[in-house]
Short mmCIF file of C-alpha atoms in Angstrom, two decimals:
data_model
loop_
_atom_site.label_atom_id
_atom_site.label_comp_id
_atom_site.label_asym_id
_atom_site.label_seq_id
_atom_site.Cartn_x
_atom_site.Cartn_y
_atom_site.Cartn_z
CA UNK O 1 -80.66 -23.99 136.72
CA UNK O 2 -77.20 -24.69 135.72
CA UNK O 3 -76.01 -26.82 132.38
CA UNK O 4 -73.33 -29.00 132.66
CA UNK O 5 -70.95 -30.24 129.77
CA UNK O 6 -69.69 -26.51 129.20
CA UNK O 7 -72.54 -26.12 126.32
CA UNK O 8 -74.84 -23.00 126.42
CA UNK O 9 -77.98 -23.25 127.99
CA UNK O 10 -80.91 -23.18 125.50
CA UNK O 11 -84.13 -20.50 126.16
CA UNK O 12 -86.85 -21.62 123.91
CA UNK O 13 -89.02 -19.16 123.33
CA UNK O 14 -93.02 -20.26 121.92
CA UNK O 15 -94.00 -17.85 118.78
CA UNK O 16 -97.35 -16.70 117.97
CA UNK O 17 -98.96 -14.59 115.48
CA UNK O 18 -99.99 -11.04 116.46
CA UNK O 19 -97.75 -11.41 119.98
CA UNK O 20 -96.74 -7.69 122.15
CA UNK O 21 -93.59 -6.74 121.54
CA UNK O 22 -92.12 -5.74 124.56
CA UNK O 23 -92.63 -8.96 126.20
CA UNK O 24 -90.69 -10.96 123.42
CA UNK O 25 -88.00 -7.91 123.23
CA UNK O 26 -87.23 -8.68 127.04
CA UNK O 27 -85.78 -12.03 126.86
CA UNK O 28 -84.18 -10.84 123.63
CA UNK O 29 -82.43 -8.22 125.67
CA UNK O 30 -81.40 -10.90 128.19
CA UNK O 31 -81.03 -13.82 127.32
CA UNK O 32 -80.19 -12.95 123.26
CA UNK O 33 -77.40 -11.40 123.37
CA UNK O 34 -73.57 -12.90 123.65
CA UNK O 35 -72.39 -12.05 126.99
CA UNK O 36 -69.62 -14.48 127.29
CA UNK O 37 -67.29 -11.92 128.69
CA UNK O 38 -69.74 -12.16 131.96
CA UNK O 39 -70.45 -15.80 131.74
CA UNK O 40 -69.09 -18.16 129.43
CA UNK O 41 -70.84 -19.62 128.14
CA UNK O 42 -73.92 -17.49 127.99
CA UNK O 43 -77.38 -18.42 126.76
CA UNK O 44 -78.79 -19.71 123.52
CA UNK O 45 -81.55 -18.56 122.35
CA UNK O 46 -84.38 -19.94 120.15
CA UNK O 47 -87.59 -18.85 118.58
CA UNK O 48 -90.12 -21.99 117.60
CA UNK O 49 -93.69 -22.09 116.34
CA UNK O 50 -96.33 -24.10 115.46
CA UNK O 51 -95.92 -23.59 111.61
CA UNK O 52 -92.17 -22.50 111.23
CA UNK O 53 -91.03 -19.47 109.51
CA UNK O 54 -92.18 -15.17 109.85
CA UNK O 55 -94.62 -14.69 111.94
CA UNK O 56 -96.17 -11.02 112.30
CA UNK O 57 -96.05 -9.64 116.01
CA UNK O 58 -97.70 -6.43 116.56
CA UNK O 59 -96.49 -2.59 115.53
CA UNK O 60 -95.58 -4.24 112.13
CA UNK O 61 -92.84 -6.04 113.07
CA UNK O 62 -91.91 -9.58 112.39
CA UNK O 63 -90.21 -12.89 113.92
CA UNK O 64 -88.25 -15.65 112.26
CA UNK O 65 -89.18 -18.51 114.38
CA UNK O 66 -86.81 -21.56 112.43
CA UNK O 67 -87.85 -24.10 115.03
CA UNK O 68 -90.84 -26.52 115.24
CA UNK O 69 -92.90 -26.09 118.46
CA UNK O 70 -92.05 -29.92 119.34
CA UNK O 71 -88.25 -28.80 119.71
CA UNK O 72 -89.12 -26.18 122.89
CA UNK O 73 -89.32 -29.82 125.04
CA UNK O 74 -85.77 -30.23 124.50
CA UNK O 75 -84.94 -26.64 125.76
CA UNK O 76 -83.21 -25.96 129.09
CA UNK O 77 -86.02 -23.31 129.71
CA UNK O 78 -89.25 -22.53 127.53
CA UNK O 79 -90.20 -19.28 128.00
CA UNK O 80 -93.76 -18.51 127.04
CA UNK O 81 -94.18 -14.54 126.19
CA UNK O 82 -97.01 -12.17 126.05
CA UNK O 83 -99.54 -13.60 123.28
CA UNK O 84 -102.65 -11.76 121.76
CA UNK O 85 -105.90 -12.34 123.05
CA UNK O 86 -107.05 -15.13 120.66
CA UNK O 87 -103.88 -17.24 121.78
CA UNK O 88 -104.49 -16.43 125.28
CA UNK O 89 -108.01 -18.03 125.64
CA UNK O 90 -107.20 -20.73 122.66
CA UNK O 91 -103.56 -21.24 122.93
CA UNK O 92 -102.28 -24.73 119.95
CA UNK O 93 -102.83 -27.99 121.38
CA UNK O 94 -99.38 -28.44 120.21
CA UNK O 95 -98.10 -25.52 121.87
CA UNK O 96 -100.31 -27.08 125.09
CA UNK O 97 -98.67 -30.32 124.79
CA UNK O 98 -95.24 -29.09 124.31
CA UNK O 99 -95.16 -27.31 127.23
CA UNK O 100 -96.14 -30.30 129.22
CA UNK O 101 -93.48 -32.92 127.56
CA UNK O 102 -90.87 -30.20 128.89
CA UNK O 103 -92.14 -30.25 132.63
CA UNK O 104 -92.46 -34.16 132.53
CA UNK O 105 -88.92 -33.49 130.54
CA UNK O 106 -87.64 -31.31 134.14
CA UNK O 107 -87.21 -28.34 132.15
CA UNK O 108 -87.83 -25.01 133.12
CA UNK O 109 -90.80 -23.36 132.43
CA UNK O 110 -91.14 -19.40 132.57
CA UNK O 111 -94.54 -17.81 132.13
CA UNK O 112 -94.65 -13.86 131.28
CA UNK O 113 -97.52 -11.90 132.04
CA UNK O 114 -100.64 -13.63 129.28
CA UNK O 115 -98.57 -16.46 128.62
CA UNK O 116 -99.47 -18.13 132.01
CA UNK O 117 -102.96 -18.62 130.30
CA UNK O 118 -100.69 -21.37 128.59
CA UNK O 119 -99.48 -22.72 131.83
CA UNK O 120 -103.06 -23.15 132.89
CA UNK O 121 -104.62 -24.78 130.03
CA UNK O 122 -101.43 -27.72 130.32
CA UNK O 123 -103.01 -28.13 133.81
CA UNK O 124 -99.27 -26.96 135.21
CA UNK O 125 -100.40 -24.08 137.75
CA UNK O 126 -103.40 -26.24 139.59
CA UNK O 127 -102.86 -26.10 143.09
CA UNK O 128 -99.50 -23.72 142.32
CA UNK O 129 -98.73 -20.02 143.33
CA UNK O 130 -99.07 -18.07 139.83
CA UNK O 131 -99.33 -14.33 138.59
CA UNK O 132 -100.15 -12.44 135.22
CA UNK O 133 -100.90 -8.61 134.18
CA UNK O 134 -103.14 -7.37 137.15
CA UNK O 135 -105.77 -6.15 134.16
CA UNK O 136 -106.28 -9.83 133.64
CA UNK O 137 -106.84 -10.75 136.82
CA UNK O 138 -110.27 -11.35 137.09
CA UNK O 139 -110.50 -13.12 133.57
CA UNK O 140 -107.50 -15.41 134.89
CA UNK O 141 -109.54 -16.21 138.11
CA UNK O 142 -112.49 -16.93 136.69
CA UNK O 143 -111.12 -19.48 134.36
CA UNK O 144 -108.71 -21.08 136.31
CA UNK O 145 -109.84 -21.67 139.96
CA UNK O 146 -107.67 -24.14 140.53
CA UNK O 147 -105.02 -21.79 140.70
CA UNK O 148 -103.65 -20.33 143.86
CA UNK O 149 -103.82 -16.73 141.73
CA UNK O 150 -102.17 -13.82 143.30
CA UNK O 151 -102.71 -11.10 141.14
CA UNK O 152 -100.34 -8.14 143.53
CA UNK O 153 -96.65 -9.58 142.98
CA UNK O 154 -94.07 -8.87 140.06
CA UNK O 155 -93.35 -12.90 139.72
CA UNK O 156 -93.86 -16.24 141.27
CA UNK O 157 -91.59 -19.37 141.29
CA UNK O 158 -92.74 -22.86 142.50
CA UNK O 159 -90.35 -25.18 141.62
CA UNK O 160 -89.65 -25.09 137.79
CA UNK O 161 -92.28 -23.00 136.98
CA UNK O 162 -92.16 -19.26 137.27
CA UNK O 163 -94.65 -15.95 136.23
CA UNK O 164 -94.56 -12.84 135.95
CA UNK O 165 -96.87 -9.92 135.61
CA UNK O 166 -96.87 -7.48 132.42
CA UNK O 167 -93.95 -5.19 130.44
CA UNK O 168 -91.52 -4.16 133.00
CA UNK O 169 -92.03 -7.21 135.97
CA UNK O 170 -90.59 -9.07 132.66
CA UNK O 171 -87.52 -7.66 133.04
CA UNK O 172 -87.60 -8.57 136.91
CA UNK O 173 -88.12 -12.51 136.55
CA UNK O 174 -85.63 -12.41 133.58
CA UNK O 175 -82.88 -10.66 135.41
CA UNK O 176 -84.28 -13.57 138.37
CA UNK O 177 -83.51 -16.31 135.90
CA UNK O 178 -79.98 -15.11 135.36
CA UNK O 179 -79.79 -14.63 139.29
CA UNK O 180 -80.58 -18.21 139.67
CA UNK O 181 -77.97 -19.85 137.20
CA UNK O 182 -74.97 -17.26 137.40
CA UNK O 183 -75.25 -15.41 140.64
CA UNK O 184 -75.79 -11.78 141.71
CA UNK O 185 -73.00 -10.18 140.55
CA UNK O 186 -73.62 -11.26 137.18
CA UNK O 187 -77.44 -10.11 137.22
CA UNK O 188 -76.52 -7.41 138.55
CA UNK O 189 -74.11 -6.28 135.47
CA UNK O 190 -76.44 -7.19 133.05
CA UNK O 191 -78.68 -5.02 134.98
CA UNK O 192 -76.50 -2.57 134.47
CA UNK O 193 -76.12 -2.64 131.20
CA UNK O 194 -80.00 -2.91 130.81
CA UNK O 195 -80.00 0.76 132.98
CA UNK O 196 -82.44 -0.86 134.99
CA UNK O 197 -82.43 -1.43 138.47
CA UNK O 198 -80.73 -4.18 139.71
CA UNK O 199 -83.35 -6.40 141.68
CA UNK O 200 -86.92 -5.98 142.83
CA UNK O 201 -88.24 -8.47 144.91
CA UNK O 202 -90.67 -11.43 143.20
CA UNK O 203 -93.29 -10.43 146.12
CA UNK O 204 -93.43 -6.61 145.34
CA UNK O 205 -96.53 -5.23 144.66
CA UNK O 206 -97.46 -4.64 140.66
CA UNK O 207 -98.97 -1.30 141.84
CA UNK O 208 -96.73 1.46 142.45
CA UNK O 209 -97.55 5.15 144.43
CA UNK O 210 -97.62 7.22 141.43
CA UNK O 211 -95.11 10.67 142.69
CA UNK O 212 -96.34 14.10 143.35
CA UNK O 213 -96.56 16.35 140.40
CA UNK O 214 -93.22 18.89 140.88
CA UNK O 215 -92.21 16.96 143.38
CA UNK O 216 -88.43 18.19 144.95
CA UNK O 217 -85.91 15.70 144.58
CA UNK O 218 -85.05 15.09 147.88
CA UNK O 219 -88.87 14.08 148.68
CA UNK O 220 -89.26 10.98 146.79
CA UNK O 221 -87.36 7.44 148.36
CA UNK O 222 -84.36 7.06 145.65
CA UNK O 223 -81.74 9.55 147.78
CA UNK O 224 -82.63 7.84 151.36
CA UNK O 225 -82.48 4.32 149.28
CA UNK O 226 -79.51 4.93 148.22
CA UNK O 227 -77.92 6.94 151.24
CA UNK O 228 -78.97 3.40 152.82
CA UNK O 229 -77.36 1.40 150.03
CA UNK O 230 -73.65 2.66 151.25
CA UNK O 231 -74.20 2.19 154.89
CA UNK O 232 -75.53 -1.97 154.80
CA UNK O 233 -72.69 -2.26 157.51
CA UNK O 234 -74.17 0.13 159.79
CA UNK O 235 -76.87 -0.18 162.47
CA UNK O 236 -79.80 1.24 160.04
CA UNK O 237 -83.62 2.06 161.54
CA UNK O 238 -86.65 3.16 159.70
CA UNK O 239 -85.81 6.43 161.59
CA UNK O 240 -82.41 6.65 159.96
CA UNK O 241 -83.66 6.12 156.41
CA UNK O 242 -87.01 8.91 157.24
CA UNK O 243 -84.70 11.19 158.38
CA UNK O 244 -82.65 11.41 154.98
CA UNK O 245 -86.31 10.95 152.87
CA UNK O 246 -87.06 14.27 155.06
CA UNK O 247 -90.49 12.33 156.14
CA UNK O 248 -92.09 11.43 159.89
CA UNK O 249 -91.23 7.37 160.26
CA UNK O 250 -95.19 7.24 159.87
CA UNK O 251 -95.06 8.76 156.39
CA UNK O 252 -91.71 7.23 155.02
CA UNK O 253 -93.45 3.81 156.39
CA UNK O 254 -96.37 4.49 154.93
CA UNK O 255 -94.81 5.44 151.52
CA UNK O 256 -91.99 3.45 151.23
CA UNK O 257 -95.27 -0.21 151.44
CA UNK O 258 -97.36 2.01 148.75
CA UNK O 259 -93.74 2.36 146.42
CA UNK O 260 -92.60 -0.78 146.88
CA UNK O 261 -94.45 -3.00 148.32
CA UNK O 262 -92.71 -4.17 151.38
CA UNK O 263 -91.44 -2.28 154.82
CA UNK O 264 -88.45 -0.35 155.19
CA UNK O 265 -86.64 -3.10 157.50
CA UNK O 266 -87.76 -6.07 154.96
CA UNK O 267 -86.03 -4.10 152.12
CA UNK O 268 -83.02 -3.61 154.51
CA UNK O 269 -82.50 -7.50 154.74
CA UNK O 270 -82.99 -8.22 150.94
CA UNK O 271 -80.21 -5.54 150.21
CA UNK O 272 -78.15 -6.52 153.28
CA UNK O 273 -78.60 -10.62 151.70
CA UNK O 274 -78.33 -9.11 147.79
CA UNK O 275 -74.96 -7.62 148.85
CA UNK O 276 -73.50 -10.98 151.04
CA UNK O 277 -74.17 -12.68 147.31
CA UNK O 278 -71.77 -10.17 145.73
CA UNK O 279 -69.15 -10.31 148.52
CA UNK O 280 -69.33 -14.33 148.16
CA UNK O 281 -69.40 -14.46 145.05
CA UNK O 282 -66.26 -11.70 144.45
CA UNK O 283 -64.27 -12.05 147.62
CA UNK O 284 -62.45 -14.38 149.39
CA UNK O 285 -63.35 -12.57 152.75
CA UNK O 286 -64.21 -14.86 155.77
CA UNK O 287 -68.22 -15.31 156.58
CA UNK O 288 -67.42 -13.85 159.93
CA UNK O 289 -66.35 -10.28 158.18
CA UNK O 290 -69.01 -10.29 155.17
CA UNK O 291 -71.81 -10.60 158.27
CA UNK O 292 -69.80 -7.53 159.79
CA UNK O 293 -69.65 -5.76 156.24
CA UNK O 294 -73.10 -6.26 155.59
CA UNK O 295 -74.91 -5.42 158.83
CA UNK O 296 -75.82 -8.50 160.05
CA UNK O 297 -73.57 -8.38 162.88
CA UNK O 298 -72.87 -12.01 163.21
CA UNK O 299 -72.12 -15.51 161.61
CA UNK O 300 -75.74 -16.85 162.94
CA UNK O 301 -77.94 -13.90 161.55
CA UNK O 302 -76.32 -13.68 158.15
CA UNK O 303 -76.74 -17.56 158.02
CA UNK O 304 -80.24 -17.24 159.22
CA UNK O 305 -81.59 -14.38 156.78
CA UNK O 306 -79.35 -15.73 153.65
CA UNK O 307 -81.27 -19.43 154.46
CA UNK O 308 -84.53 -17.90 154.09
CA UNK O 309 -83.64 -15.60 150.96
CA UNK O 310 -81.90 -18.47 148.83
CA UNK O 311 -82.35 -21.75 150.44
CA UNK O 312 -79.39 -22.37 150.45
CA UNK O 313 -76.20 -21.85 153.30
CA UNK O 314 -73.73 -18.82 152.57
CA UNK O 315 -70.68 -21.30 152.24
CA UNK O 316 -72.95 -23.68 150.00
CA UNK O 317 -73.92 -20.48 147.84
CA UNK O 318 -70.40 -19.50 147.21
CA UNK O 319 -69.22 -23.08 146.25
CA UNK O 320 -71.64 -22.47 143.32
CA UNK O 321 -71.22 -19.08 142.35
CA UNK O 322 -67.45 -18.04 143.42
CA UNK O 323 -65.70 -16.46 140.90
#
């Protein structure tokens, strides 16, 4: 979602009392701090409540939230964080109604982990796609039927409305959102900066393959991942990539769906399309040679596989995001 006029766009972010840190420090991270030397300008962010003023979160901390809940329908994106229990099953009427001025107001609406309770008390996710923390799963489900709930996946988007599940799939659909309104190579540096990794799929599974105690380095997935990384423009196979893990195809298969929750070639596309974004976005080469520098081969499949990843055409993505 892009702002127009050359003004920053505005996250508004809903404050409650007794609210998890880590989900709130997340969009701080992303969103909260100036990066104008990456994208200028950069986002704004704002904290509002029902009653203005300090409210406590948990570990002792506190949050100055200056703004009056009415003033999140105004925002380019309200972002709806982790809230405590009591706020999950009773979230404000205001708070309720807010949230559903701002969808009839267009405006994007971003869900992470409990605060898609929120999202289904406004009636927004009925008949819609939507995620939370996999322990609330069943609590979720049972409340909300009308949702299409998928409790396996780091994040959903239909439309304007996005989820997430819990702590670290926050960072995921945050580093999405900034994906979405200044490309990949942007993401990708605040990523960087973040030491985290750089993408991870919306549809990857919440559960991950916990390692082998003492496990050698050259027997977990990061080496042959990134051995794969620096060789997009080659002819890869599942064989190629088991052969560096040091695994049977069978086993790196089997353990590269339990890790990460897609196949070995899937991944291969999504970092073959995840690099065409960069080269778009940063070069001026032709589409012919960023198909031959990313694997693809040809025009027709990078145009084909880019379609399905962003919607959009490779020529039409780099009118947008070409730097």
């Amino acid at each position: 979602m892009t702002v127009s006029g050359g003004r920053p766009h505005v996250v508004g972010v809903a404050v409650t009392e007794n609210m998890p840190v880590f989900e709130l420090a997340v969009p701080c991270e992303v969103f909260g701090i100036d990066r104008a030397d990456l994208a200028d300008p950069w986002y704004e962010l704002r904290f509002a409540a029902v009653e203005p003023g300090r409210h406590a979160a948990r570990s002792g901390l506190t949050v100055d939230a200056p703004h009056p809940i009415a003033s999140l329908a105004d925002a380019d994106t309200v972002l709806l964080p982790a809230f405590a229990r009591a706020r999950q099953i009773e979230p404000p009427d205001e708070l309720v109604r807010t949230v559903r001025k701002a969808y009839e107001n267009g405006r994007r609406i971003v869900a992470i982990c409990t605060g898609a309770y929120v999202l289904a008390a406004a009636g927004l996710l009925d008949g819609r796609r939507a995620t939370t923390h996999w322990m609330n799963a069943f609590d979720f489900a049972q409340r909300y039927p009308a949702v299409t709930f998928d409790p396996d996946v780091l994040y959903t988007e239909d439309g304007t409305i996005f989820t997430s599940a819990g702590t670290g799939a926050a960072v995921d659909l945050c580093l999405h959102l900034v994906r979405l309104d200044h490309g990949a190579a942007v993401a990708n540096e605040v990523a960087r900066r973040m030491v985290v990794p750089p993408h991870r799929d919306g549809g990857q599974s919440q559960f991950a393959h916990p390692p082998r105690p003492f496990a050698r380095a050259h027997d977990g997935l990061g080496p042959a991942l990134q051995w794969a990384r620096l060789r997009l423009d080659q002819p890869l196979t599942v064989a190629d990539l088991a052969r560096e893990a040091r695994q049977s195809p069978r086993t790196f298969a089997r353990r590269f769906r339990e890790e990460l929750g897609t196949s070995p070639l899937q991944w291969l596309v999504g970092q073959r399309v995840r690099l065409a974004q960069e080269l778009l976005e940063t070069t001026d080469d032709s589409i012919e040679r960023i198909a031959h520098r990313t694997g693809f081969g040809t025009p027709a499949n990078l145009r084909t596989h880019f379609a399905r990843h962003t919607s959009v055409t490779p020529t039409t993505y780099r009118q947008v995001f070409h730097r």
